[in-house]
GROMACS .gro file of C-alpha atoms in nm:
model
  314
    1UNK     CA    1   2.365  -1.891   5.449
    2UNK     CA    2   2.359  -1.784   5.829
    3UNK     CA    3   2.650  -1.579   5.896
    4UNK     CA    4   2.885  -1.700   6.141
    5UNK     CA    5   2.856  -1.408   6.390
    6UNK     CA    6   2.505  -1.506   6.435
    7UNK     CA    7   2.562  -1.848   6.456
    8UNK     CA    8   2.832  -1.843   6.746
    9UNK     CA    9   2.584  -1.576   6.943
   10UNK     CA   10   2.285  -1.856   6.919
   11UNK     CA   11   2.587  -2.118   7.011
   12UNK     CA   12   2.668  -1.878   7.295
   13UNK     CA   13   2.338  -1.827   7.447
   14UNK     CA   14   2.258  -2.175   7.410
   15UNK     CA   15   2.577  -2.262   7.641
   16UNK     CA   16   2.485  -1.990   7.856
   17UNK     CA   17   2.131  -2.130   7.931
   18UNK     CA   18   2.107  -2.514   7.876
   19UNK     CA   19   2.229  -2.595   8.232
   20UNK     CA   20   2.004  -2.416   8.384
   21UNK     CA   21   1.679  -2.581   8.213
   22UNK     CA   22   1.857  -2.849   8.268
   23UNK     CA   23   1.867  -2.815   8.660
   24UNK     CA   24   1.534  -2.697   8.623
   25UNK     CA   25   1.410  -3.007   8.455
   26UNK     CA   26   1.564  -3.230   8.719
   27UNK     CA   27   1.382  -3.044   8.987
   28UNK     CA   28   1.045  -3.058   8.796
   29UNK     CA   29   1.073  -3.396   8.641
   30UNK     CA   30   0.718  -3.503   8.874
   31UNK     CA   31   0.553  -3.202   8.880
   32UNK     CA   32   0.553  -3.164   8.527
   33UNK     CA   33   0.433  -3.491   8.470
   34UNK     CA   34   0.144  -3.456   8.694
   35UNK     CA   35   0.032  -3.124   8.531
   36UNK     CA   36   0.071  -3.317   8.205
   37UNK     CA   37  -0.139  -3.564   8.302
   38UNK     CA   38  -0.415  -3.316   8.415
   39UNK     CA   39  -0.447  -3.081   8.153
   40UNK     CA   40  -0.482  -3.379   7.904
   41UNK     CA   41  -0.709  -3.545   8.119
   42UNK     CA   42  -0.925  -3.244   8.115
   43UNK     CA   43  -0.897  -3.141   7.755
   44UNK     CA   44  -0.989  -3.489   7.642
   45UNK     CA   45  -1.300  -3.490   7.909
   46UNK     CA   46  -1.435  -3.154   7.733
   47UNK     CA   47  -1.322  -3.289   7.390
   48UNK     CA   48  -1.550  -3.623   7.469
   49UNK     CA   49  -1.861  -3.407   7.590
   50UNK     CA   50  -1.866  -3.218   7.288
   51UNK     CA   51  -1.858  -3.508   7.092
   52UNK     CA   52  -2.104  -3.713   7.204
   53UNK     CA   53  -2.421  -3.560   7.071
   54UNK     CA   54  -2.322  -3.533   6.762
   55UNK     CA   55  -2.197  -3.953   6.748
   56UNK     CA   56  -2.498  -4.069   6.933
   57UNK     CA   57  -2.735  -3.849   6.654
   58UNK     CA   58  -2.516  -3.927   6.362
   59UNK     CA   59  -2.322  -4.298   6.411
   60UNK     CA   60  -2.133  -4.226   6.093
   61UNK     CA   61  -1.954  -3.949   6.228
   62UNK     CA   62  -1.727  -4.202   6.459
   63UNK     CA   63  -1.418  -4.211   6.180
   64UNK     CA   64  -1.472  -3.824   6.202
   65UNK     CA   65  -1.482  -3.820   6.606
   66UNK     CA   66  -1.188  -4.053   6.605
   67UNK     CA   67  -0.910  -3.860   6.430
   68UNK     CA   68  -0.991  -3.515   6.616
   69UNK     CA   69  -0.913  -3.686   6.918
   70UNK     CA   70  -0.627  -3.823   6.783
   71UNK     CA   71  -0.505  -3.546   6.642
   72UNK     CA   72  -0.528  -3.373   6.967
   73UNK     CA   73  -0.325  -3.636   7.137
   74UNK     CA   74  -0.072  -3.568   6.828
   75UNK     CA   75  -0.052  -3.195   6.930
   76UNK     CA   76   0.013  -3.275   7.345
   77UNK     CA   77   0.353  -3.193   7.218
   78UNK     CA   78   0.285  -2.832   7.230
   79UNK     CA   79   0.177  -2.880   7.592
   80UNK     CA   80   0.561  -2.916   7.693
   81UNK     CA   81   0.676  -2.588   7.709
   82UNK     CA   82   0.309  -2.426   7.862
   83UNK     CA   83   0.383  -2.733   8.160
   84UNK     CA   84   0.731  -2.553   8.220
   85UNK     CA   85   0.534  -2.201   8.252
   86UNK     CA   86   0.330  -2.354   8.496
   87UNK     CA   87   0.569  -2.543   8.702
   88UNK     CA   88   0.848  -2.246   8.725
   89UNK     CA   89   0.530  -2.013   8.846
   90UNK     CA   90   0.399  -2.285   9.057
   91UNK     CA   91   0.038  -2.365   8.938
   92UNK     CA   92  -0.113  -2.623   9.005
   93UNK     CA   93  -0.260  -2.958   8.818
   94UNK     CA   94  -0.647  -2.871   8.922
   95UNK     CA   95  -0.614  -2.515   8.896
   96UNK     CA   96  -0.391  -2.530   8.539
   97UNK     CA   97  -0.671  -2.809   8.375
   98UNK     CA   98  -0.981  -2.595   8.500
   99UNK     CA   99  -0.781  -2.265   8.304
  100UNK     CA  100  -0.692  -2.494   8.018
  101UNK     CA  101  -0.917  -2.712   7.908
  102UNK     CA  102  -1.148  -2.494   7.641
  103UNK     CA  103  -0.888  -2.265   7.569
  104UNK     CA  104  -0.692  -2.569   7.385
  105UNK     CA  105  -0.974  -2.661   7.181
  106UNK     CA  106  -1.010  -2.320   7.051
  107UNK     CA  107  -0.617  -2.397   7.002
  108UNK     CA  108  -0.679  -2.703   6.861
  109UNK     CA  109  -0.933  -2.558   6.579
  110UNK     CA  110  -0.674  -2.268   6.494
  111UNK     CA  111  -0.379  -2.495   6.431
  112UNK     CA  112  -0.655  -2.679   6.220
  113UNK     CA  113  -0.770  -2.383   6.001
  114UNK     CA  114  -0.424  -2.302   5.991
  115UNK     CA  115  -0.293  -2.617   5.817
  116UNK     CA  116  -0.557  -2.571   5.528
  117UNK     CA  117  -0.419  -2.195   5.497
  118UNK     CA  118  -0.030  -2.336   5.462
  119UNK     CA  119  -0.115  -2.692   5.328
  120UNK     CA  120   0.064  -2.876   5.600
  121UNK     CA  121  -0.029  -3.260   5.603
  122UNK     CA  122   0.216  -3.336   5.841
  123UNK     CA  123   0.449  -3.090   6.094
  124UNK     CA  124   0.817  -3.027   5.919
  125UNK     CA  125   0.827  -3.445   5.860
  126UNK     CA  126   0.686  -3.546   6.220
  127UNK     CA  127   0.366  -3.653   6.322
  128UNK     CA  128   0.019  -3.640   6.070
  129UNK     CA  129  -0.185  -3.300   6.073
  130UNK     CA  130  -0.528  -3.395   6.108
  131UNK     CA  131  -0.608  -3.218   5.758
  132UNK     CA  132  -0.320  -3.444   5.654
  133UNK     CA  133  -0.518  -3.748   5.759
  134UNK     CA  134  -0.860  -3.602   5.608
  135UNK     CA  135  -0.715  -3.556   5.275
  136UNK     CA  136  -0.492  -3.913   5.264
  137UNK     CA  137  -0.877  -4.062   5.342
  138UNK     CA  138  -1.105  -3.858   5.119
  139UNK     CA  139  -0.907  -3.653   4.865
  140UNK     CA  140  -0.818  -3.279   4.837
  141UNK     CA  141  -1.128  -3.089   4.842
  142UNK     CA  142  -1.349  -3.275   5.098
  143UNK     CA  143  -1.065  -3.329   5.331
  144UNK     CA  144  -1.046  -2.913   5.314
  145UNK     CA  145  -1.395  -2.937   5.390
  146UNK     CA  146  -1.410  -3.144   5.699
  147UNK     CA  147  -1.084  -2.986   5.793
  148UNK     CA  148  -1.276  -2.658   5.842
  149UNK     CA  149  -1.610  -2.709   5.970
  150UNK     CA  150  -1.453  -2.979   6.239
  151UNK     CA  151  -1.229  -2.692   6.315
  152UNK     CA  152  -1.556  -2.464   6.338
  153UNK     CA  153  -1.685  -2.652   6.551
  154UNK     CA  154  -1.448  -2.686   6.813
  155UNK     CA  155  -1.388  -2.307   6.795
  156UNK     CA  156  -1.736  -2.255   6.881
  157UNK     CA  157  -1.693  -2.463   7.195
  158UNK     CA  158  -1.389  -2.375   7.279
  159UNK     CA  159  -1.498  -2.019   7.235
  160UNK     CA  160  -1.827  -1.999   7.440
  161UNK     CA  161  -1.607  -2.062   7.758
  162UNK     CA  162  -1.334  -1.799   7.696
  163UNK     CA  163  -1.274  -1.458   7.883
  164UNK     CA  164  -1.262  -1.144   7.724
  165UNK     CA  165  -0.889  -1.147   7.669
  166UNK     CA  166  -0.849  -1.462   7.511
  167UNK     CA  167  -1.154  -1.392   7.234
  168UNK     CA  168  -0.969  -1.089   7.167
  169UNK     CA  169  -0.729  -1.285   7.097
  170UNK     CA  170  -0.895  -1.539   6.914
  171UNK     CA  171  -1.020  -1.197   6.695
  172UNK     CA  172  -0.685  -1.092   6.624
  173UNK     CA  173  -0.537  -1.462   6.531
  174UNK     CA  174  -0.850  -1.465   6.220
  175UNK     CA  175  -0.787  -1.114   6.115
  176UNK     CA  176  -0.414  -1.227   6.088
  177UNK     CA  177  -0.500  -1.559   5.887
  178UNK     CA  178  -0.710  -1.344   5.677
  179UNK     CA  179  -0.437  -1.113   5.597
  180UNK     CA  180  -0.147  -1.384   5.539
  181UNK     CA  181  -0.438  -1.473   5.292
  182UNK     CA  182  -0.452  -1.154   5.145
  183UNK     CA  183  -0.070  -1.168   5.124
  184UNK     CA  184   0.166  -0.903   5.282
  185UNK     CA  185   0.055  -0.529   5.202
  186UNK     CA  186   0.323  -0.268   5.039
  187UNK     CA  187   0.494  -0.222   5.390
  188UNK     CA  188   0.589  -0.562   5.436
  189UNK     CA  189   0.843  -0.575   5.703
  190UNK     CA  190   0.578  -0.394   5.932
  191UNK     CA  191   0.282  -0.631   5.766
  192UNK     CA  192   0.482  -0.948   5.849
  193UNK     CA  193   0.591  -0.848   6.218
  194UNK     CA  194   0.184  -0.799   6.289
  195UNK     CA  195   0.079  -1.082   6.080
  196UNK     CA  196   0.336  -1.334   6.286
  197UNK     CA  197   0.183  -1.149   6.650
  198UNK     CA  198  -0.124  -1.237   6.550
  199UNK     CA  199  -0.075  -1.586   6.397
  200UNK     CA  200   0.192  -1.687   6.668
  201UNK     CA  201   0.168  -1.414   6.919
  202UNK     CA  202  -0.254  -1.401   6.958
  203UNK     CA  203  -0.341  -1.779   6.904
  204UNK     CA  204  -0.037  -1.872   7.150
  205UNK     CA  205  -0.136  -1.582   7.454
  206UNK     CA  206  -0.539  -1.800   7.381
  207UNK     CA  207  -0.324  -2.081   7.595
  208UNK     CA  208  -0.002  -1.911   7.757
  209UNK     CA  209  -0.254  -1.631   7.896
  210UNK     CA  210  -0.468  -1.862   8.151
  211UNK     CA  211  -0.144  -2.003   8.310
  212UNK     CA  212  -0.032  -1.583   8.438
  213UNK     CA  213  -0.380  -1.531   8.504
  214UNK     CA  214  -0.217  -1.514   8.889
  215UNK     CA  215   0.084  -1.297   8.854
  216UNK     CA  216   0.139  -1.010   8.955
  217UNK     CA  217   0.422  -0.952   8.723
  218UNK     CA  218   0.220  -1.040   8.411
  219UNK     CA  219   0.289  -0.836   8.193
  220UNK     CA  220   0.670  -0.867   8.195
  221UNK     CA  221   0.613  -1.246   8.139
  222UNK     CA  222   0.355  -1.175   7.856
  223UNK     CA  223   0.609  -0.938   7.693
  224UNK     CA  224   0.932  -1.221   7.726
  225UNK     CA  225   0.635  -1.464   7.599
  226UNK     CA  226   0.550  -1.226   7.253
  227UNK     CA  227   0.931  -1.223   7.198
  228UNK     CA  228   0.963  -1.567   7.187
  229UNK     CA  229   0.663  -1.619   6.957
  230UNK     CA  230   0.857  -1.415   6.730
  231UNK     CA  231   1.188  -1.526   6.745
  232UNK     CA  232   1.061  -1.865   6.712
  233UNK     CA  233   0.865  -1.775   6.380
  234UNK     CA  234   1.191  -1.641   6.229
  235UNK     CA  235   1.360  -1.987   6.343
  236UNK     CA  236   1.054  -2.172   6.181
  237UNK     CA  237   1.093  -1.974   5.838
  238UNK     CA  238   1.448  -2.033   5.820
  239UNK     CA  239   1.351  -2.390   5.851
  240UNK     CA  240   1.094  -2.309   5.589
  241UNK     CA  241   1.323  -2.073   5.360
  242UNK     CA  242   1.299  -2.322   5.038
  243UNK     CA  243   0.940  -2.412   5.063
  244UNK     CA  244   0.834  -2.045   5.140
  245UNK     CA  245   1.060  -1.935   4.821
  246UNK     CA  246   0.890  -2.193   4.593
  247UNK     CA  247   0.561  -2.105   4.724
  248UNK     CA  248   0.601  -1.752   4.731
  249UNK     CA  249   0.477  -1.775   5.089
  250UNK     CA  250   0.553  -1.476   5.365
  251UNK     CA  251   0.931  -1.556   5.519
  252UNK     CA  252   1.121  -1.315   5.732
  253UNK     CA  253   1.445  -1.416   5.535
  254UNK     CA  254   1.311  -1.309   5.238
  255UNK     CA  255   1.219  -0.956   5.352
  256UNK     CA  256   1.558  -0.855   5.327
  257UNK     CA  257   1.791  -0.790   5.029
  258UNK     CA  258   2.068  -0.991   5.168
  259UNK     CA  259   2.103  -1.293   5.401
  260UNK     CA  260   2.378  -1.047   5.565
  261UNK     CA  261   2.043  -0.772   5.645
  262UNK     CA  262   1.814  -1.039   5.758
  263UNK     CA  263   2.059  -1.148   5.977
  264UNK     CA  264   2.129  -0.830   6.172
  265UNK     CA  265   1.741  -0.781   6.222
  266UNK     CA  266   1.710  -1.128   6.379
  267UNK     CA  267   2.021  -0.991   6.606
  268UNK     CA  268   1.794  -0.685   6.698
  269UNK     CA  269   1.488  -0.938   6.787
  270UNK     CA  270   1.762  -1.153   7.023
  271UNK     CA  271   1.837  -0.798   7.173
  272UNK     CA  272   1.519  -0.778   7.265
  273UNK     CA  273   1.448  -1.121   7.345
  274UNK     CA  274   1.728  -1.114   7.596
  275UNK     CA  275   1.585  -0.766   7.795
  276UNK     CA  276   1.302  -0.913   7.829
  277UNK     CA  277   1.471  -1.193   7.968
  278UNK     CA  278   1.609  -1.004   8.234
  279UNK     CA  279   1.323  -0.875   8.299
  280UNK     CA  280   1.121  -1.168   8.420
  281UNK     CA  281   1.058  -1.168   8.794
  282UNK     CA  282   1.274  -1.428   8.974
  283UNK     CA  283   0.947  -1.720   8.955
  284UNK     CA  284   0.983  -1.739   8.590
  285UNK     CA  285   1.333  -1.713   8.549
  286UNK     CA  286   1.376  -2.114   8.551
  287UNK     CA  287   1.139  -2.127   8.236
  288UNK     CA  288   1.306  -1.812   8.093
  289UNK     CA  289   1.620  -2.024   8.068
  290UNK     CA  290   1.415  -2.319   7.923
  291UNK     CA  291   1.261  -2.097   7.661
  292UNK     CA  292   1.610  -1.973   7.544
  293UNK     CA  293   1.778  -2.298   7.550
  294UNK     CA  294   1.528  -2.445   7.321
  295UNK     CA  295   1.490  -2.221   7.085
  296UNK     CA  296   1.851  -2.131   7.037
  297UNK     CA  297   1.904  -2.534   7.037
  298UNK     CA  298   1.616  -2.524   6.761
  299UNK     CA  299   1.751  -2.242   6.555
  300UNK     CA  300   2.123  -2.433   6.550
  301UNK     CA  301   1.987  -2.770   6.456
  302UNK     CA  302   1.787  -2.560   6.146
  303UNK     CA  303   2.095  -2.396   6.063
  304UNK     CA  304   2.331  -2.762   6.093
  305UNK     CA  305   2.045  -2.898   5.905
  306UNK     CA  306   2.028  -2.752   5.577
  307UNK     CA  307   2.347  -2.686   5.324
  308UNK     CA  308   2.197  -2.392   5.252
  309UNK     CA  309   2.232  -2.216   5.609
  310UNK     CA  310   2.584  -2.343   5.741
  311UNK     CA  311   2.750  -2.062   5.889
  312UNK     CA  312   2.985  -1.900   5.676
  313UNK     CA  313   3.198  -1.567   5.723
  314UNK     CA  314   3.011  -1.232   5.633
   0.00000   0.00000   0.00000
């Protein structure tokens, strides 16, 4: 159960930064829409090119051709948050698409590959994963299959037009599937924190990267950015915390002897979540607030969620 100290300190710093998204919001409402618009425009565009050799040689593959666009359009929801980056730091629609565009289908192909590693057919009860649709059409083992050489292939696109800091990263996000695969080694609190920057932290900079490529202040952004990757990892296994027992999968709450000890180390991340905070220069403070507002609003509705994580004394 989530003790109740930690629970009033997400409560807290929810209050203390939900108005100020909010204002921010208001003020953005347009401009978010139109960089939206863009960046989908031009994803789907490259998505579409890439395509259409392989429909035009091989009619079959239409079905195939279908679903990963859909399944793209499934995932715009992860766009949301990268639109307020952009908008608090003032980039715009052309520039933000032109940055964007390949980088999301090597995205695209890691959340892929990464739903065959965890087994997700659908995202915590929402919308179909597109090895979710593959395996409701075709059965278990082809649908793993297509998952992963569709994925393949739109890494190799999405790949050929990256910069040297996002294949890096790209580098770093396999090695870190391959060792959630492996499971976590004998240090494991050190093994999970460098398994999560690379599975949350690597594959999210691929897209989050292109959108500071600008700033001068970069790095303090990139550094409030890695923070929330992992805070929002610990939120997601606490979410997770049954599933990942039963599957004896990797889960920061079960690192720890007691719920009491996993709970002070995801006070220590906040601590450093919030300096970082601070740190951000004054054009991405607006999204700083955003970013804490949503995921303390996310880590309270987890917590309100399950009987198993209302706050309770000690």
């Amino acid at each position: 159960m989530l003790p109740l100290e930690l629970y009033e300190r997400l409560a807290h710093l929810n209050e203390a930064h939900k108005p100020a998204k909010d204002g921010f919001y208001a003020d953005t409402e347009e401009q978010r829409g139109i960089l939206l618009a863009e960046v989908r425009r031009a994803r789907d565009q490259l998505l579409a090119a890439f395509m259409a050799p392989a429909q035009l040689r091989w009619p079959d593959v239409e079905t195939l051709s279908r679903e990963t666009r859909e399944y793209a359009r499934r995932c715009d929801w992860t766009l949301i948050d990268l639109v307020a980056l952009a908008a608090s730091l003032r980039v715009g629609a052309a520039e933000l698409s032109r940055r964007l565009a390949a980088p999301l289908l090597a995205y695209q192909a890691l959340r892929m590959l990464d739903d065959v590693i965890d087994g997700h057919l659908d995202y915590k009860g929402g919308y179909q994963t597109f090895y979710g649709a593959m395996l409701r059409a075709h059965g278990a083992d082809p649908a793993r299959g297509l998952t992963i050489c569709t994925a393949a292939a739109l890494l190799a696109e999405g790949a050929r037009h990256l910069d040297e800091p996002q294949a890096l990263r790209l580098h770093e996000t396999l090695a870190a599937a391959i060792r959630e695969l492996h499971g976590i080694g004998p240090n494991e609190r050190q093994d999970y924190l460098g398994m999560v920057d690379g599975k949350m932290g690597a594959y999210s900079s691929i897209i989050y990267g292109p959108v500071l490529a600008d700033l001068a202040e970069a790095r303090a952004v990139e550094t409030f950015l890695a923070r929330t990757f992992l805070v929002s990892q610990v939120i997601n296994d606490l979410h997770d915390l049954d599933d990942d027992r039963a599957r004896n999968q990797p889960n920061f709450w079960l690192l720890y002897p007691s719920t009491g000890e996993a709970a002070t180390a995801c006070g220590l991340h906040l601590d450093e979540l919030e300096a970082a905070y601070t740190a951000l220069p004054d054009s991405a403070r607006p999204y700083g607030d955003t970013r804490l507002a949503d995921l303390s609003g996310y880590a309270l509705e987890v917590a309100k969620r399950s009987l198993d994580t209302i706050p309770v004394k000690g």
